[in-house]
Amino acid sequence: MFNLILFGPPGSGKGTQSEKLIAKYGLKHLSTGDLLRSEIAAQTPLGIEAKSFMDKGQLVPDEVVIGMISSALDSNPDAKGFLFDGFPRTEAQAEALDKLLKLKKTAIHLMLAMDVSEAELIKRLLGRGKTSGRSDDTNEEVIKARIAEYHKKTTAVADYYMKFDKVKHIKGEGTVDEIFAAISKEIEGKI
Ligand code: B4P
């Protein structure tokens, strides 16, 4: 089994690169952003609660996303590995993930951290906001709040995995294919 975390600020290309990674390596893609957006589309109580946080650029409470990931792991007993996209985003989520994986006698093997400048992140997200219909991408203040939330709560997750020597940095600017080649090189050294 090979378990990978794709890490980085909002708009760093996690979703974009995940599409290519699952096609190449056959991992099961678990994106908490996508899972939350499906709950919102289905207007479930969880989705309604999550939307109130996402629309302000805030993180959804840990217990909500940890519960979603726990059920997703249980629903995929035959996966040959997982690609975690946008999760964990807090140290509490990272600790919970380690415990869930340990119960399944596995662990995180690699975290790839995408480095992108703030100006480029804002440009990309506003660009996506024009076509995606995502309410959290259309307002620059909300985008800045998401980036601030990332610095306040999420960068600590990279420090957490650094202690276990599991982090590799990737230059997240350039063409999608150039970035994918750099990511693939890191994975092939580990898989
Ligand atoms: P996510 O859905 O995870 O989305 P994201 O961080 O905004 O985007 P991503 O990094 O995947 O960007 P993408 O590749 O699409 O989170 C949304 C919200 O959900 C969060 O703010 C939070 O409220 C909530 N949430 C999710 N997970 C949570 C958790 N674990 N805990 C608590 N709350 C959680 O790329 C963005 C744009 O850039 C696209 O338009 C793309 O085409 C473009 N792009 C990509 N690569 C490019 C490149 N190389 N060059 C130019 N453009 C590029």
XYZ file of C-alpha atoms and ligand atoms in Angstrom:
244
model
C 0.000 0.000 0.000
C 1.210 3.534 -0.796
C -0.382 6.551 0.903
C 0.387 10.055 -0.283
C -0.585 13.512 0.967
C -0.677 16.335 -1.571
C -0.201 19.472 0.468
C -0.200 23.205 -0.239
C -2.142 26.451 0.063
C -5.529 26.978 -1.639
C -5.021 27.142 -5.382
C -1.587 25.503 -5.316
C -2.758 22.852 -7.777
C -3.632 19.968 -5.471
C -6.889 19.169 -7.284
C -5.289 19.606 -10.724
C -2.335 17.304 -10.002
C -4.516 14.752 -8.172
C -6.462 14.027 -11.379
C -3.231 13.057 -13.146
C -1.824 11.138 -10.169
C -4.819 8.858 -9.738
C -4.769 8.058 -13.455
C -1.055 7.144 -13.358
C -0.732 5.347 -10.005
C -4.238 3.941 -9.406
C -4.564 5.465 -5.940
C -7.977 6.171 -4.403
C -8.480 9.966 -4.441
C -9.838 11.432 -1.194
C -10.408 15.186 -1.467
C -12.124 16.688 1.571
C -12.989 19.759 -0.544
C -14.788 17.543 -3.118
C -16.495 15.490 -0.387
C -17.738 18.693 1.289
C -18.962 20.137 -2.032
C -20.948 16.902 -2.694
C -22.593 17.275 0.729
C -23.437 20.901 -0.102
C -24.913 19.924 -3.480
C -27.063 17.254 -1.791
C -28.119 19.830 0.859
C -27.388 17.449 3.733
C -27.180 18.860 7.300
C -23.387 18.341 7.149
C -23.230 20.251 3.833
C -25.316 23.145 5.158
C -23.039 23.441 8.198
C -19.869 23.173 6.083
C -21.017 25.837 3.604
C -21.271 28.450 6.356
C -17.542 27.991 7.070
C -16.374 27.606 3.458
C -18.162 30.770 2.307
C -16.167 32.756 4.865
C -12.868 31.153 3.876
C -12.654 29.275 7.184
C -11.790 25.655 7.790
C -14.667 23.285 8.498
C -14.483 21.847 12.086
C -12.032 18.959 12.533
C -14.630 16.430 13.753
C -16.656 16.878 10.529
C -13.780 16.230 8.116
C -12.198 13.484 10.245
C -15.561 11.665 10.290
C -15.825 11.950 6.489
C -12.307 10.566 5.964
C -12.888 7.742 8.427
C -15.984 6.553 6.516
C -14.203 6.967 3.172
C -11.326 4.736 4.392
C -13.816 2.115 5.604
C -15.676 2.198 2.272
C -12.516 1.389 0.292
C -11.046 -1.751 1.922
C -9.436 -2.915 -1.335
C -7.650 0.324 -2.275
C -3.989 -0.146 -3.220
C -3.273 3.230 -1.655
C -4.835 6.629 -0.945
C -4.134 10.090 -2.266
C -5.155 12.611 0.389
C -5.896 15.964 -1.278
C -6.571 18.926 1.045
C -6.442 16.710 4.147
C -5.041 16.892 6.810
C -5.282 20.683 7.223
C -4.691 20.904 11.004
C -2.379 19.070 13.388
C -5.428 17.423 15.032
C -6.460 16.067 11.602
C -2.923 14.743 11.031
C -2.898 12.929 14.377
C -6.359 11.475 13.696
C -5.268 10.285 10.240
C -2.199 8.554 11.661
C -4.410 6.704 14.155
C -6.948 5.681 11.480
C -4.185 4.368 9.204
C -2.495 2.522 12.068
C -5.755 0.654 12.717
C -5.527 -0.481 9.090
C -1.865 -1.465 9.620
C -0.580 1.187 7.251
C 0.783 4.766 7.379
C 1.544 7.881 5.340
C 4.557 7.228 3.118
C 5.113 10.669 1.595
C 3.892 14.270 1.776
C 4.450 16.431 -1.290
C 4.244 20.132 -0.405
C 3.519 22.466 -3.329
C 5.173 25.892 -3.064
C 3.398 28.749 -4.901
C 3.624 32.533 -4.334
C 0.632 34.327 -2.859
C 0.165 36.576 -5.925
C -0.049 33.491 -8.172
C -2.538 31.777 -5.808
C -4.882 34.778 -5.875
C -4.616 35.032 -9.673
C -5.435 31.330 -10.149
C -8.357 31.260 -7.724
C -9.975 34.411 -9.125
C -9.509 32.868 -12.594
C -11.235 29.651 -11.515
C -13.998 31.697 -9.846
C -15.047 33.028 -13.261
C -16.050 29.559 -14.472
C -16.302 27.123 -11.554
C -19.429 28.426 -9.823
C -17.514 28.051 -6.534
C -18.639 30.832 -4.221
C -15.347 30.712 -2.268
C -13.366 31.585 -5.436
C -15.163 34.755 -6.565
C -14.357 37.141 -3.722
C -10.751 38.268 -3.174
C -11.368 38.880 0.551
C -12.546 35.261 0.996
C -9.509 34.004 -0.943
C -7.208 36.043 1.324
C -9.016 34.646 4.397
C -8.370 31.089 3.097
C -4.680 31.859 2.638
C -4.508 33.417 6.145
C -6.224 30.326 7.584
C -3.618 28.185 5.807
C -0.746 30.105 7.454
C -2.432 30.074 10.869
C -3.536 26.434 11.066
C -2.263 24.347 8.157
C 1.486 24.997 7.769
C 1.946 23.190 11.125
C 0.897 19.977 9.340
C 4.087 20.062 7.233
C 6.151 20.536 10.424
C 4.359 17.511 11.900
C 5.355 15.209 8.993
C 8.818 16.797 8.803
C 9.553 15.253 12.215
C 9.119 11.843 10.558
C 11.174 12.863 7.500
C 8.220 12.387 5.136
C 8.086 15.801 3.408
C 9.387 16.744 -0.047
C 8.880 20.212 -1.500
C 7.757 20.724 -5.092
C 7.972 23.979 -7.061
C 4.279 24.528 -7.804
C 4.763 27.177 -10.515
C 5.327 26.241 -14.162
C 3.167 24.211 -16.518
C 0.882 21.496 -15.128
C 3.002 18.871 -16.952
C 6.323 20.196 -15.597
C 4.957 20.083 -12.055
C 3.520 16.602 -12.630
C 6.954 15.367 -13.819
C 8.585 16.698 -10.609
C 5.897 15.040 -8.477
C 6.191 11.722 -10.329
C 9.972 11.720 -9.781
C 9.519 12.021 -6.010
C 6.875 9.282 -5.949
C 8.983 6.899 -7.984
C 11.767 7.222 -5.417
C 9.378 5.950 -2.736
C 6.663 3.702 -4.218
P -10.209 22.571 -1.508
O -11.302 21.982 -2.277
O -9.196 21.649 -0.921
O -9.590 23.539 -2.580
P -8.395 24.509 -2.766
O -7.412 24.371 -1.629
O -9.056 25.817 -2.954
O -7.738 24.194 -4.163
P -6.579 23.318 -4.856
O -5.218 23.486 -4.240
O -7.089 21.919 -4.980
O -6.474 24.053 -6.240
P -6.595 23.534 -7.744
O -5.695 22.432 -8.099
O -8.000 23.236 -8.006
O -10.779 23.454 -0.271
C -11.914 24.310 -0.341
C -12.449 24.657 1.072
O -12.999 23.450 1.705
C -11.444 25.151 2.107
O -11.236 26.551 2.023
C -12.125 24.743 3.459
O -13.123 25.663 3.849
C -12.798 23.426 3.121
N -11.963 22.256 3.475
C -11.450 21.352 2.583
N -10.721 20.414 3.231
C -10.762 20.727 4.558
C -10.179 20.145 5.737
N -9.392 19.057 5.669
N -10.419 20.734 6.944
C -11.203 21.816 7.038
N -11.786 22.425 5.965
C -11.566 21.890 4.724
O -6.130 24.806 -8.562
C -6.715 26.073 -8.470
C -6.705 26.776 -9.822
O -5.378 26.898 -10.312
C -7.478 26.056 -10.910
O -8.212 26.982 -11.649
C -6.411 25.401 -11.764
O -6.818 25.261 -13.117
C -5.285 26.406 -11.644
N -3.959 25.779 -11.773
C -3.567 24.592 -11.229
N -2.279 24.328 -11.559
C -1.835 25.410 -12.310
C -0.583 25.753 -12.944
N 0.483 24.934 -12.876
N -0.502 26.931 -13.595
C -1.565 27.767 -13.685
N -2.781 27.492 -13.120
C -2.913 26.331 -12.445
